[in-house]
Coordinates of C-alpha atoms and ligand atoms in Angstrom, one line a residue:
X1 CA 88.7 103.3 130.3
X2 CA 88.4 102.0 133.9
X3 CA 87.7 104.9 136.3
X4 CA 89.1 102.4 139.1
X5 CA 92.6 102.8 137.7
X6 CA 93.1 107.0 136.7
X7 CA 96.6 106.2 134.8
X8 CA 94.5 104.7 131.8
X9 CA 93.2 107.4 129.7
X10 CA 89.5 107.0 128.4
X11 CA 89.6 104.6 125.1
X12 CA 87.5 106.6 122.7
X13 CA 89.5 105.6 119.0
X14 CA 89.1 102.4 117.1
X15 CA 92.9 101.7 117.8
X16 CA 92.7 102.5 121.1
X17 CA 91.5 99.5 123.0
X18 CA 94.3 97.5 120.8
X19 CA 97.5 99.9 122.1
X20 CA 96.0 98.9 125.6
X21 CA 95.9 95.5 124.9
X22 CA 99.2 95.4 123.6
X23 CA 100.2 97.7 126.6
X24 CA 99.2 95.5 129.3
X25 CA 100.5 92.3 128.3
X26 CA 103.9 94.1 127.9
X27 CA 103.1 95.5 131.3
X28 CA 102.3 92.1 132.6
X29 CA 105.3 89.9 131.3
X30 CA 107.6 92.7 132.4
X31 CA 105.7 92.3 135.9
X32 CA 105.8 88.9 136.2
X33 CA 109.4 88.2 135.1
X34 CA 110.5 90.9 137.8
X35 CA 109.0 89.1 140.3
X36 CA 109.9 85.6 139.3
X37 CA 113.5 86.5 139.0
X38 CA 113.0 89.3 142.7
X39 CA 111.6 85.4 144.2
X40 CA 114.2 83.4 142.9
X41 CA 117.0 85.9 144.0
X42 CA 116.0 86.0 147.7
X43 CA 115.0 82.2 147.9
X44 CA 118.9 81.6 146.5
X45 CA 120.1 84.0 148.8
X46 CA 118.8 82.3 151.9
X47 CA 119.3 78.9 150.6
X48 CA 122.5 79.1 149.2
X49 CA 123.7 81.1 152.0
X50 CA 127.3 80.4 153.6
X51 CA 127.1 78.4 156.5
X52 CA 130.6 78.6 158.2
X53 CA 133.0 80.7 157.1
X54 CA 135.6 77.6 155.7
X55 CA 132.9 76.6 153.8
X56 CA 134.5 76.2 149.6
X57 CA 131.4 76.1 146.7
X58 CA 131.2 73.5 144.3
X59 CA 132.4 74.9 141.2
X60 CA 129.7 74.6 138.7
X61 CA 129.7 73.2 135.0
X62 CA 128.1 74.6 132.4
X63 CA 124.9 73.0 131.0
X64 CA 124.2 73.4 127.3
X65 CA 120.5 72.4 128.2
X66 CA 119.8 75.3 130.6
X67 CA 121.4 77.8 128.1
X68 CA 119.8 76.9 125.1
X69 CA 116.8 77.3 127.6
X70 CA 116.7 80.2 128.7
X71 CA 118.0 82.1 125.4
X72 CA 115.3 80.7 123.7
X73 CA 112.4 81.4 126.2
X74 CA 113.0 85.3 125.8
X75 CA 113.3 85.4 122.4
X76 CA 110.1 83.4 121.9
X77 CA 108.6 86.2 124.4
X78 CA 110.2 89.0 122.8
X79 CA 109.3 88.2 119.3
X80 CA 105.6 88.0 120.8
X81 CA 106.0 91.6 121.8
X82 CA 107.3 92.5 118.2
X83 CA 105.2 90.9 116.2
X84 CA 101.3 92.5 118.1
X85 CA 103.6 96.0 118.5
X86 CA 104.5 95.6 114.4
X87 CA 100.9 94.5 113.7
X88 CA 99.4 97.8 115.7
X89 CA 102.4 100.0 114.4
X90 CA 101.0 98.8 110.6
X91 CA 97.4 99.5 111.5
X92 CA 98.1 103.3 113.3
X93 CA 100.8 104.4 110.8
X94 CA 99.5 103.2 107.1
X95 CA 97.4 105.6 105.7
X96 CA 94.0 105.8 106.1
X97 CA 91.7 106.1 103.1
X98 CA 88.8 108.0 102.5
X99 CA 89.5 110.3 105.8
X100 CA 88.4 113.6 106.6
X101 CA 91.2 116.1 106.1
X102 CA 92.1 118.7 108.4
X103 CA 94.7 120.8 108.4
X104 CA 96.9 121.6 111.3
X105 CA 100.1 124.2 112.0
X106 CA 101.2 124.3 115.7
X107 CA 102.4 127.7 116.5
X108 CA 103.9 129.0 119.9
X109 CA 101.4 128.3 121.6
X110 CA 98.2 127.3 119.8
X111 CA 96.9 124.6 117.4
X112 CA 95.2 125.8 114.6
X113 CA 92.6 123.8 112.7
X114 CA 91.1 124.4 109.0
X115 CA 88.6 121.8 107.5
X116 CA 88.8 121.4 104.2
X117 CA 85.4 123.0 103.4
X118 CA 86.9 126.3 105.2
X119 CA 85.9 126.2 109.1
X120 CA 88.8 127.2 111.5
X121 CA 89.2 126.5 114.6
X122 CA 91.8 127.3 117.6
X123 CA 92.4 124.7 120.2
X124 CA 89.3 123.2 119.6
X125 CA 88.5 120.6 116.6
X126 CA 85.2 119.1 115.8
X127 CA 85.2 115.5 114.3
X128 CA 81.9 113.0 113.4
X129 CA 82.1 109.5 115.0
X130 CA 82.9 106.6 112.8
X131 CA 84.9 108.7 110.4
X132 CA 88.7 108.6 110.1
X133 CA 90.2 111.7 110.1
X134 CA 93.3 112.0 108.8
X135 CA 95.5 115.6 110.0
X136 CA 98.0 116.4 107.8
X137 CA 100.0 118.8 110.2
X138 CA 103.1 121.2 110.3
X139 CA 104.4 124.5 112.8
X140 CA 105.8 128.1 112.2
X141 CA 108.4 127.5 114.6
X142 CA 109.4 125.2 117.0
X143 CA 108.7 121.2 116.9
X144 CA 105.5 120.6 118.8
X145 CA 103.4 117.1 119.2
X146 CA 99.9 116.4 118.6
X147 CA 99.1 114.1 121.2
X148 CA 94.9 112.7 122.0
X149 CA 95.4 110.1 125.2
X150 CA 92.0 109.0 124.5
X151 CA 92.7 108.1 120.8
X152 CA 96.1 106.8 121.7
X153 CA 97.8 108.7 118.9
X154 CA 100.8 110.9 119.6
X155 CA 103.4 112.9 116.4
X156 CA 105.8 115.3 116.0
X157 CA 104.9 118.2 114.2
X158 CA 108.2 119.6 112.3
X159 CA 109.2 122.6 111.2
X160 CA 109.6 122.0 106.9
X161 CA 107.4 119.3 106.3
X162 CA 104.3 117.5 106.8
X163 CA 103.5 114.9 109.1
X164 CA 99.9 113.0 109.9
X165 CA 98.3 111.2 112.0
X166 CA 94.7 109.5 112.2
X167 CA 92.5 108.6 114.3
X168 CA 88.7 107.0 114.2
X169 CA 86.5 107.8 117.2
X170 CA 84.2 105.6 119.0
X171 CA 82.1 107.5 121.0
X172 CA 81.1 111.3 121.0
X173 CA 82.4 113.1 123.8
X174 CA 84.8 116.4 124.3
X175 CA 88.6 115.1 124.5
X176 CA 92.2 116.2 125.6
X177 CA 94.5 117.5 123.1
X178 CA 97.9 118.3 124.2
X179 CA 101.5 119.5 122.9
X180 CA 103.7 116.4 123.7
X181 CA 106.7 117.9 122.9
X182 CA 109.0 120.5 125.3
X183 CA 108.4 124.0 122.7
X184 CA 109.1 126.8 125.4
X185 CA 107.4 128.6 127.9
X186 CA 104.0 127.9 127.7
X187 CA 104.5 124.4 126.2
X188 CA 102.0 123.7 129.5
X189 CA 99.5 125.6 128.1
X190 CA 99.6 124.6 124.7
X191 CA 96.6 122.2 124.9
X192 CA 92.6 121.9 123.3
X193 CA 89.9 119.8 123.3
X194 CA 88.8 117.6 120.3
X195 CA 85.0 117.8 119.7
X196 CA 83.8 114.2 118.6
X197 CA 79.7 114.4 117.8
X198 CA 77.4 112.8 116.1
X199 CA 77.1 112.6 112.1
X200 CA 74.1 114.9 112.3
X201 CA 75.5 117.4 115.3
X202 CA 78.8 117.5 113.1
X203 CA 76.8 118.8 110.2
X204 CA 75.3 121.5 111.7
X205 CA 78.2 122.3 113.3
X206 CA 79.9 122.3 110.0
X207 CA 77.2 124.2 108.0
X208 CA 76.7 126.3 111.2
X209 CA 80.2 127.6 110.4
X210 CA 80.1 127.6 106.8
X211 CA 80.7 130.6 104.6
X212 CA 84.6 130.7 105.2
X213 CA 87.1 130.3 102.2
X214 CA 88.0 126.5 102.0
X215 CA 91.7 126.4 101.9
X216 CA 91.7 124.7 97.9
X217 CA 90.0 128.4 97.3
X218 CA 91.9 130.5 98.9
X219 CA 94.7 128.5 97.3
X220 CA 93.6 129.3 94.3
X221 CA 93.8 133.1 94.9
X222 CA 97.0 132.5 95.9
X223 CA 98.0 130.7 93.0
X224 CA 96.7 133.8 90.9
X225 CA 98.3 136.9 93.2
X226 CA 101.8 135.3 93.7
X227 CA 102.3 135.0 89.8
X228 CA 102.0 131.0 89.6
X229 CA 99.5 131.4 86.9
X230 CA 102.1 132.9 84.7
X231 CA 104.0 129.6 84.3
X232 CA 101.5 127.1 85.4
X233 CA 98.9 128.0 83.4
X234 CA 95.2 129.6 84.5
X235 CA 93.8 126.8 85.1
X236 CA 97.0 124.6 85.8
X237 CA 96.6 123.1 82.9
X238 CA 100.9 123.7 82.2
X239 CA 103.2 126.2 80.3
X240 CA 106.7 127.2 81.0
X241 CA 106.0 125.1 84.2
X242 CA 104.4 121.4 84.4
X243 CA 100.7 121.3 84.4
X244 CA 99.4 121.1 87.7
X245 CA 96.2 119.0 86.7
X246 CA 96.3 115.4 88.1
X247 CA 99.9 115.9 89.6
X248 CA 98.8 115.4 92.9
X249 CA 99.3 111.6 94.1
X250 CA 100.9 110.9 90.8
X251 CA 104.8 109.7 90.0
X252 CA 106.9 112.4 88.7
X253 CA 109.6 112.1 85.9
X254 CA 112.4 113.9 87.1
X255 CA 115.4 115.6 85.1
X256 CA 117.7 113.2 86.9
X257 CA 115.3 110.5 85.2
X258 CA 114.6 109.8 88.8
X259 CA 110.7 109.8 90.1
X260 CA 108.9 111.1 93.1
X261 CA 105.3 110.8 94.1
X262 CA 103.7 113.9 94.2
X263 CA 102.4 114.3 98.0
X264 CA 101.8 117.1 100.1
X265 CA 105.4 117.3 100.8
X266 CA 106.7 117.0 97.5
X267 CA 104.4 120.6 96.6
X268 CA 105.8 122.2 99.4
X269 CA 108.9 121.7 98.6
X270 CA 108.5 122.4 94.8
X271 CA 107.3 126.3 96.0
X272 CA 109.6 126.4 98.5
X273 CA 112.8 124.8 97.1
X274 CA 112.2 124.5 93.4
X275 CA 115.4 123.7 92.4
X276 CA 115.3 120.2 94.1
X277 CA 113.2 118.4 92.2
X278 CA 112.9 119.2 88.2
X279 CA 110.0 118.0 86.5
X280 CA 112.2 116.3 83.3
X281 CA 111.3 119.3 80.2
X282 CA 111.3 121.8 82.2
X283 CA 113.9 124.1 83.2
X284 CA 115.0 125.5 86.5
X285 CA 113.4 128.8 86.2
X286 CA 111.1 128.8 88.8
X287 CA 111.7 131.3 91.9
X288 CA 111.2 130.3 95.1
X289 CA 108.8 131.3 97.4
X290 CA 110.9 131.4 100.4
X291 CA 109.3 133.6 103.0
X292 CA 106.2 134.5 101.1
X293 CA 103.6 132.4 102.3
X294 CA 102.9 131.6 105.7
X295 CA 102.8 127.8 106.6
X296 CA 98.9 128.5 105.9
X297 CA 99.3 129.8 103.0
X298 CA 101.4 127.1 101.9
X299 CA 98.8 124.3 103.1
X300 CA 96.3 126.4 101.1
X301 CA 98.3 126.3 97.9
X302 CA 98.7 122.2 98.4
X303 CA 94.6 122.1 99.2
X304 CA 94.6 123.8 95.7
X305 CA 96.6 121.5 94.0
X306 CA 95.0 119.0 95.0
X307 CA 91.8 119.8 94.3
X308 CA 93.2 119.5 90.5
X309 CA 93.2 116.0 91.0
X310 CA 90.0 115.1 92.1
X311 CA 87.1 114.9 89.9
X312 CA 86.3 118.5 90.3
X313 CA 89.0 120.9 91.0
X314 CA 86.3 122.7 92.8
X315 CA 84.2 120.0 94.8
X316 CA 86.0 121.0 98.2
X317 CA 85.0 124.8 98.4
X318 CA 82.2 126.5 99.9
X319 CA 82.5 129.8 98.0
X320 CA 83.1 129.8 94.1
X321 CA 86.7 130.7 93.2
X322 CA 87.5 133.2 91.1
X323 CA 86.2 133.5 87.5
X324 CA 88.3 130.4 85.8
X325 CA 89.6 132.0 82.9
X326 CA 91.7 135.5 84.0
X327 CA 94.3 136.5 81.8
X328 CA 97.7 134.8 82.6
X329 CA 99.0 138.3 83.7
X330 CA 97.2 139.1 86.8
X331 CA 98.0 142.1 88.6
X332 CA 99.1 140.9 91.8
X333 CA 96.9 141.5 94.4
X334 CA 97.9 140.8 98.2
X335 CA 97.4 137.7 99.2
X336 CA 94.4 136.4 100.4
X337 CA 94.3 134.6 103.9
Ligands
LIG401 CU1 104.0 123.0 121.5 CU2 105.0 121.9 123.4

């Protein structure tokens, strides 16, 4: 932002140049108070100072005036300060729509990237300007932060579920990306750059790197070697299991006659933990697949069951899947990263 002051990272996100603004009037109430109060402390001091040492003070009254005063002054000010830092809290943490997705799993001590038409990357992410670009993010072992000064954005990545973040840059340019949060030896280290270009740059780039599995696909060949097509269905259109067409973003009946949306973390947990959350019908036969899929993997298998519920299951991949109709008793083949 301004080179004349180096603490101020450069403002390169659409929400940036409103956490600085919300920053620096903080900043500058804080600033002023401390000196207004540091002034009026030392001018008392001297003034009030004791003069001979049989001097006796006045004892002093209360005032219902001065107290009413000067508890309302500071919650007027501090409601100020809630009500920007609630309105830029709303804007950064809602959702964003129609974002780019990319994929993200902190490992000790590297980010890695996959876009959803298949490029990965390592410490290093490419983004268009004027796009949002939402991370849906998660680690393979310790807790680690995504955190991009320039963007102003800054979350935990946790082992067991999904978090995200977004972010919508400004201006092309090649920007920090660092672990925020302590994750061992060479938390340091653990650091990239993200890419921001232009629209046409970011498709060459993209296509330039094209030709790798997009994770909905190589979901899908996981979906067929662990077995899922058994129960599910070859085409996820249901069996012993729910149908897996259209779940994704939709309310679930459970057996409890309870509901839960179907988001990322909802089909992680249904692989992983099955038995938490029964689809009402159905009964708790489904293994769980504890400690066979890597956090990729898993991300994979979600990128495939999502692709069920967009208007073609295979619109996000840049290699065809695997001939649609297989019989529902594949051999299993290893899995496919
Ligand atoms: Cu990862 Cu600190």
């Amino acid at each position: 932002m301004q080179s004349w002051f180096p603490f101020i990272p450069e403002s390169a996100s659409t929400v940036s140049s409103e956490v600085d603004a919300l920053y620096f009037y903080i900043s500058g109430v804080t600033v002023f108070f401390t000196l207004l109060i540091a002034g009026i402390i030392t001018f008392f001091v001297i003034r009030y100072r004791r003069r001979n040492p049989f001097e006796i003070p006045r004892p002093i009254e209360g005032s219902h005036k001065l107290e009413t005063l000067w508890s309302v002054i500071p919650l007027i000010i501090a409601m100020t300060f809630f009500v920007w830092g609630a309105k830029v809290y709303f804007q950064m943490y809602r959702p964003a729509q129609n974002a780019i997705e990319v994929y993200v799993v902190g490992k000790q001590w590297m980010w890695k990237f996959q876009h959803a038409t298949g490029q990965r990357e390592i410490n290093e992410l490419h983004v268009p300007v004027g796009r949002k670009v939402k991370l849906i993010m998660t680690t393979e072992d310790a807790i680690h932060d995504v955190f991009i000064p320039a963007f102003r954005i800054k979350a935990d990545v946790v082992p067991g579920k999904y978090t995200t973040e977004w972010f919508e840059a400004t201006k092309p340019g090649r920007y920090h990306l660092f672990c925020a949060e302590y994750c061992g030896m060479n938390h340091s280290g653990m650091r990239g750059f993200v890419e921001v270009m232009e629209p046409t740059a970011y498709e060459n780039w993209l296509s330039g790197n094209a030709g790798q599995t997009s994770p909905a696909a190589a979901g899908r060949g996981l979906y067929e070697s662990l077995g899922c097509v058994s129960c599910h269905g070859a085409n996820a259109e249901g069996g012993r299991g729910p149908a897996l067409i259209g779940v994704y973003g939709s309310k679930v009946v459970l057996s409890g006659g309870q509901s839960a949306t179907a988001d990322e973390g909802y089909i992680r947990e249904s692989v992983l933990n099955p038995q938490a959350k029964i689809v009402t019908g159905f009964g708790p036969i489904m293994p769980s697949f504890q400690g066979q899929v890597s956090e990729e993997q898993l991300l994979q298998v979600v990128s495939y069951v999502k692709s069920l519920s967009t208007a073609k299951p295979e619109a996000a991949t840049s290699k065809p899947p695997p001939p649609a109709a297989q019989p529902s008793a594949t051999p299993k083949a290893s899995p496919k990263r």
